[in-house]
XYZ file of C-alpha atoms in Angstrom:
365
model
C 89.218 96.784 157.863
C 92.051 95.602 155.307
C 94.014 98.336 153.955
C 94.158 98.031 149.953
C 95.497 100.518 147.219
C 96.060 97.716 144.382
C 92.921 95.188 143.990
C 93.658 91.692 142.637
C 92.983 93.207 138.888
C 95.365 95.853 139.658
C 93.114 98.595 139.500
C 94.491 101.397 142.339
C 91.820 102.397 144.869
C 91.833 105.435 146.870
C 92.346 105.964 150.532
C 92.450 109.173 152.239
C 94.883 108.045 154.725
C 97.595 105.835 153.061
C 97.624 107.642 149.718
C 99.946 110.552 150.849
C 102.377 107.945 151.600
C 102.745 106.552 148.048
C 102.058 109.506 146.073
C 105.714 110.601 146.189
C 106.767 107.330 144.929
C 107.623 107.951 140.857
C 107.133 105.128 138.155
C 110.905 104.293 138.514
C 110.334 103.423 142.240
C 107.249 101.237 141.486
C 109.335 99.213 138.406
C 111.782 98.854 141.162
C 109.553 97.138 143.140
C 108.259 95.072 140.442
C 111.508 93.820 140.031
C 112.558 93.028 142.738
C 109.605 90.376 143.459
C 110.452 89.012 140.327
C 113.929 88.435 141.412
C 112.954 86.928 144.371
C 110.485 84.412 142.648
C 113.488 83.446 140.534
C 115.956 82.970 143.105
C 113.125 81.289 145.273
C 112.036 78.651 142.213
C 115.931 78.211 141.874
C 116.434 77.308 145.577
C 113.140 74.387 145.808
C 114.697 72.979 142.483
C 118.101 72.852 144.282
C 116.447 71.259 147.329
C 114.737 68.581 145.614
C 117.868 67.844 143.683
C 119.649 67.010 147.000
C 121.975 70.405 146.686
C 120.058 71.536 150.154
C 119.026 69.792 152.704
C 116.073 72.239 153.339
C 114.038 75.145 152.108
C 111.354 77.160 152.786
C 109.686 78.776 149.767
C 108.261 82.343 149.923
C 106.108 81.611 146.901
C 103.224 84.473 146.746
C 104.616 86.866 149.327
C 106.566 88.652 147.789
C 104.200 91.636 147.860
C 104.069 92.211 151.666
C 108.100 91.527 152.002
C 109.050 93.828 149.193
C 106.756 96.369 149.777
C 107.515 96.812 153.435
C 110.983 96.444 152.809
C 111.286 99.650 150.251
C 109.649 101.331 153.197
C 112.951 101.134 155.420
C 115.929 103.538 155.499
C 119.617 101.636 155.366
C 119.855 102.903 158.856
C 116.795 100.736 160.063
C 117.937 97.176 161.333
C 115.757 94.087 160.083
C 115.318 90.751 162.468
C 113.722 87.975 159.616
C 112.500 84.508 160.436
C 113.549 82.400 157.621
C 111.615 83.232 154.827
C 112.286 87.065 153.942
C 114.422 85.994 150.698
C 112.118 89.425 149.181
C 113.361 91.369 152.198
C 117.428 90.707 151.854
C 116.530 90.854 147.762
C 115.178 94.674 149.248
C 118.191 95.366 151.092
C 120.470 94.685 148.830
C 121.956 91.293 149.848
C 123.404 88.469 147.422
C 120.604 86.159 147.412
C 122.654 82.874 147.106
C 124.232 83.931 150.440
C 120.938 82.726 151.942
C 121.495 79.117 150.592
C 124.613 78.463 152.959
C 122.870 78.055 155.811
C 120.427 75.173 153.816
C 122.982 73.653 152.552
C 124.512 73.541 155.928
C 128.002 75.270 155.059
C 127.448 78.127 157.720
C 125.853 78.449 160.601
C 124.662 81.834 158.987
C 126.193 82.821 155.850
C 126.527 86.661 155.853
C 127.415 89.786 158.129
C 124.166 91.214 159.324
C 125.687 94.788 159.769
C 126.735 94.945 156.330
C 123.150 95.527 154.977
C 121.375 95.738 158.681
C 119.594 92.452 157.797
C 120.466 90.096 160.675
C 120.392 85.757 160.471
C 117.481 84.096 159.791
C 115.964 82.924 162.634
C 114.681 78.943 162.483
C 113.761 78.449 165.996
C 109.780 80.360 165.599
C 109.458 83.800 167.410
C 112.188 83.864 169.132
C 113.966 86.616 166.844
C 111.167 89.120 168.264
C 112.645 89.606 171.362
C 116.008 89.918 169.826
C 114.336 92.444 167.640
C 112.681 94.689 170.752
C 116.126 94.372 172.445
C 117.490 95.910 169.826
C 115.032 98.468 169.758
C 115.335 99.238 173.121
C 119.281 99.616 172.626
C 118.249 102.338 169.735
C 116.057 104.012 172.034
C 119.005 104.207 174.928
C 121.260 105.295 171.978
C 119.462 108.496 171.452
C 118.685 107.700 167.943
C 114.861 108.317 167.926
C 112.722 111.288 167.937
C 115.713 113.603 167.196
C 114.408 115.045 163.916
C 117.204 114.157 162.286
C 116.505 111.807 159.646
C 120.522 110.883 159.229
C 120.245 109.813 162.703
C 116.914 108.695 163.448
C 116.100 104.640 162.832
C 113.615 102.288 163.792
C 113.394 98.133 163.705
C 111.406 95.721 162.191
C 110.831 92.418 162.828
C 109.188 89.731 160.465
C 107.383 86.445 161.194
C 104.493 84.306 160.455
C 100.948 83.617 161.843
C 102.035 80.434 163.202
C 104.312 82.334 165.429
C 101.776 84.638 167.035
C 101.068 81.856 169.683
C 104.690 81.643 171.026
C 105.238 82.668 173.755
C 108.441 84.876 172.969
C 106.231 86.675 170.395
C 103.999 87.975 173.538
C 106.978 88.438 176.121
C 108.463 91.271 172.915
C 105.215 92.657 172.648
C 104.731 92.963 176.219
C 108.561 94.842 176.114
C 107.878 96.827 173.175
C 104.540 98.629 174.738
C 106.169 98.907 177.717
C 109.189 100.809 176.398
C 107.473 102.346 173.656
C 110.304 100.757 171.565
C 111.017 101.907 168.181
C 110.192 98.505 166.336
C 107.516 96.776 164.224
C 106.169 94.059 163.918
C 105.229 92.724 160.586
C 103.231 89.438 160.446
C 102.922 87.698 157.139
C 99.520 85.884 157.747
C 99.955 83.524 155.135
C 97.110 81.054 156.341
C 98.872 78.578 157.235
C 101.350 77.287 160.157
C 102.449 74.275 158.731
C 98.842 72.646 158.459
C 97.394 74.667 161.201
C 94.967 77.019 159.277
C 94.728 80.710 160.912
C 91.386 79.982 161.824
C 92.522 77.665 164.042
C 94.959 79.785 165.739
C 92.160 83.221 165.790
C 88.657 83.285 165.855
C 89.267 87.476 164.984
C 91.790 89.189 162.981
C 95.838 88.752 163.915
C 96.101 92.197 163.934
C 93.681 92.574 167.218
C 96.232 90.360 169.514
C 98.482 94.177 168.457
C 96.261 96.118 169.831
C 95.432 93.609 173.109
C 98.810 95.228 174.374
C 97.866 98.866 173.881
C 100.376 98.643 170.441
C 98.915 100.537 166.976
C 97.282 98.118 164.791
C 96.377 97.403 160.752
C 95.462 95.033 158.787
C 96.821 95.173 155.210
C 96.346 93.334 152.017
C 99.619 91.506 151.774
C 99.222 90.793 148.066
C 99.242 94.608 147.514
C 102.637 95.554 147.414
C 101.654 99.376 147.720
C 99.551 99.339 150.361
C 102.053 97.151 152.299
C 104.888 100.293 151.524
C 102.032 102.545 152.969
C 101.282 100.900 156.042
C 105.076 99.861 156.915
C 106.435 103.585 155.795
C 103.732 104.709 158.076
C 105.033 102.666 160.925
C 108.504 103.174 160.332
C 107.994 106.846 160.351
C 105.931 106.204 163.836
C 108.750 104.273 165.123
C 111.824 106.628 164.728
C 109.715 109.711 165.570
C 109.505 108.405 169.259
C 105.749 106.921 168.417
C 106.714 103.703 169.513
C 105.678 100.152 168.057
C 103.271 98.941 165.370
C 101.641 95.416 164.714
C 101.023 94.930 161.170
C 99.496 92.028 160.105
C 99.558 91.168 156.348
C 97.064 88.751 154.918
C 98.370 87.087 152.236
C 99.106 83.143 151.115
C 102.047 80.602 151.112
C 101.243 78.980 147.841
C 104.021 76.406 148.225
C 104.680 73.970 151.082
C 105.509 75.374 154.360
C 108.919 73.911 153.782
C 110.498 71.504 151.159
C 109.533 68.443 153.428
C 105.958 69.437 153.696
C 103.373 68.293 151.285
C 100.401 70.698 151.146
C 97.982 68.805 149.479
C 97.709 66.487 152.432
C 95.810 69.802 154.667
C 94.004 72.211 151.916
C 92.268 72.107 149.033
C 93.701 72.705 145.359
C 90.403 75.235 145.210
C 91.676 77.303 148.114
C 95.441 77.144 146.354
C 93.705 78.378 142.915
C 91.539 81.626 144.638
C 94.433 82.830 145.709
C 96.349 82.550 143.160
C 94.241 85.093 141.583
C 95.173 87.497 143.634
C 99.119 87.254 142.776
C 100.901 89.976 143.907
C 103.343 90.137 140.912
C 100.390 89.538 138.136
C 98.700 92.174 139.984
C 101.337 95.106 139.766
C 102.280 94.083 136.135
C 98.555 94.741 135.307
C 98.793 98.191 137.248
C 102.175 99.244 135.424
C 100.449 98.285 132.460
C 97.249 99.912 132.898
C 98.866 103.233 133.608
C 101.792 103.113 131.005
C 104.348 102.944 133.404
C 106.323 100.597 131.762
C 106.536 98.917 128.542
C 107.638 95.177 127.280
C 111.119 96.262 126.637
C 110.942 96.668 130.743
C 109.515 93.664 131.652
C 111.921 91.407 129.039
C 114.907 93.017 130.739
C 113.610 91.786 133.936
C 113.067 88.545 133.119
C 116.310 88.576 131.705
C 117.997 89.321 134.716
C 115.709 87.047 136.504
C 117.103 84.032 134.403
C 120.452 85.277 135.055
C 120.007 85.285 138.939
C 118.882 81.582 138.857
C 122.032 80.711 136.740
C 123.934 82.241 139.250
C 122.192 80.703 142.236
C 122.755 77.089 140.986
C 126.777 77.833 140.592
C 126.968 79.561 143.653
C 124.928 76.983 145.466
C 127.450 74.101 144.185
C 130.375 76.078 145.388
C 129.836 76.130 148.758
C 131.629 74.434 151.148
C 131.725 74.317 154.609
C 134.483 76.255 156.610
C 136.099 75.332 159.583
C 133.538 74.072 162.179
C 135.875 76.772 164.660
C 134.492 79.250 162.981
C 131.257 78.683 165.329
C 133.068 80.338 168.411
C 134.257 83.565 166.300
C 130.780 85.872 166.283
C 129.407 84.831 169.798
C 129.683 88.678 171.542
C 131.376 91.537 170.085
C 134.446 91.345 172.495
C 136.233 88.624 173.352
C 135.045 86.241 176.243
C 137.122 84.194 178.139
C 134.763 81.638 178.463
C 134.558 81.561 174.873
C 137.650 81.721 174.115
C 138.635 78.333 176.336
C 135.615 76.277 174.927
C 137.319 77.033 172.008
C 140.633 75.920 172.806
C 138.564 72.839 173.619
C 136.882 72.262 170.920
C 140.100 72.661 168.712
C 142.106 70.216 171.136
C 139.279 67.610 170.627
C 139.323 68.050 166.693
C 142.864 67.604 166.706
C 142.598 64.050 168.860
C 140.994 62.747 165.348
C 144.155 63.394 163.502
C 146.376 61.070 162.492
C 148.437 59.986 165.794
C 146.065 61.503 167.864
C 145.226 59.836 171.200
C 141.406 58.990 170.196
């Protein structure tokens, strides 16, 4: 069964289990998260056009999932720690980071671009999967910490870790699942089935449902409409509140669709049809909250001007911030490596420096 509040017409559905969990959420909360997909579409749009104008070298476009990223996201505390891949723009948009600190790392200025503990949103994660074990490690460090199951919800914090269908098959996606059930650790994991891994359709991957290979480790399962940014809040608040209770982990997979290419050097037409592309672009999770907050009189075109206001705004600023960037000292590489210093580090620094330096002028290379 797929969990859905919001069809694709934006008519709200009951569901005895999952409506508690969004009732408490005012119209303010759901404009909020309206914008913020909008925002995310902007800066997204902003960041392919950069891309193909040779300001990146790379990008991978989060085009129609904005839904399951922003609604899960508006389900975490700023106590709860977040482990992306490297397409959760909607996520750090959530969390409160400055989107054009994503582009640094695609335009190959930084090796990351931002502090992770500054909104608990760590470094995207390029090489697939392997973030989930980083994820359930740090889980597992919460759980030693004392910080679950205390009652105290100023103490109390979970994880959450986000990746794609693709990355279900990796090994180091099984290997954290296998850690998180056994140590019960406080994390979830939050798959954005978007249909496609590259040109591998899901169906290739899974004759049955993502969400099953959850509960083939004895971890909670659901399957959620990913296009339904409420039911996606529901299902991850639901989790979260599992998680930092001392419940343990959840697998949540949300079906939803990459409607651009898997990255800006990928050309989708090549693997799926333009028919498949149109369906689900029907079921638009932006299109399909405006209709709800419209239906209900939640919020009028005064609202939704001022968004797209601020949306054009945001994509101003991502194409000046994107041309500022330049790279910093290639040093700079050696400075985040553990939290205290290492000797180790430390001389393959002094290395690294003393071989930079040879390049100078009157240097011995």
């Amino acid at each position: 069964m797929t969990i859905q509040l919001l069809d694709a017409e934006g008519r709200r559905h009951q569901h005895a289990e999952y409506d508690p969990l969004v009732d408490d959420l005012d119209a303010g909360a759901v404009r909020e998260m309206y914008r913020d997909m909008v925002l995310t579409r902007a800066f997204d749009a902003q960041a392919t056009s950069l891309q193909r104008q040779g300001e990146l070298g790379l990008w991978p476009p989060s085009l129609g999932q904005e839904g399951a990223q922003v609604g899960s996201a508006h389900a975490l505390r700023p106590k709860d720690f977040v482990f992306p891949s490297y397409r959760e723009h909607g996520v750090a948009q959530v969390r409160g980071m400055e989107l054009p600190k994503l582009l640094a790392l695609f335009r190959g200025t930084r090796h990351g671009g931002w502090d992770p503990h500054e909104h608990n949103f760590h470094l995207y994660s390029i090489v697939i999967g392997s973030h989930t074990l980083h994820a359930v490690g740090y889980a597992m460090g919460v759980q030693r910490d004392g910080d679950v199951g205390t009652g105290d919800q100023d103490r109390d914090r979970a994880v959450v870790t986000y990746f794609g269908d693709g990355a279900t098959s990796q090994g180091d996606v099984n290997e954290a699942l296998v850690f998180a059930a056994s140590n019960n650790a406080p994390v979830v994991f939050f798959v954005q089935n978007n249909q496609w891994a590259i040109s591998v359709p899901a169906a290739t991957q899974s004759p049955v449902p993502l969400a099953t290979r959850g509960t083939g480790f004895g971890i909670p399962s659901v399957r959620v409409d990913g296009n339904d940014v409420l039911a996606c809040y529901a299902v991850a608040r639901q989790a979260l509140e599992r998680a930092r209770s001392g419940g343990g982990p959840t697998f949540i997979e949300a079906v939803t669709y990459r409607l651009g290419a898997h990255t800006t050097s990928d050309d989708p037409s090549r693997y799926r049809e333009r028919e498949e592309e149109e369906r689900w672009a029907g079921k638009d999770p932006i299109a399909r909250l405006r209709a709800y907050l419209e239906s209900e009189h939640l919020a009028d075109e005064e609202f939704f001007g001022a968004v797209e206001q601020e949306a054009d705004e945001l994509a101003t600023a991502t194409r000046d911030r994107c041309r500022e960037l330049v790279a910093g000292p290639t040093v700079e590489m050696f400075d985040n490596v553990y939290q205290a210093p290492h000797p180790l580090v430390a001389a393959e620094r002094a290395d690294f420096l003393a071989y930079e330096e040879s390049f100078t002028d009157g240097g011995d290379a």
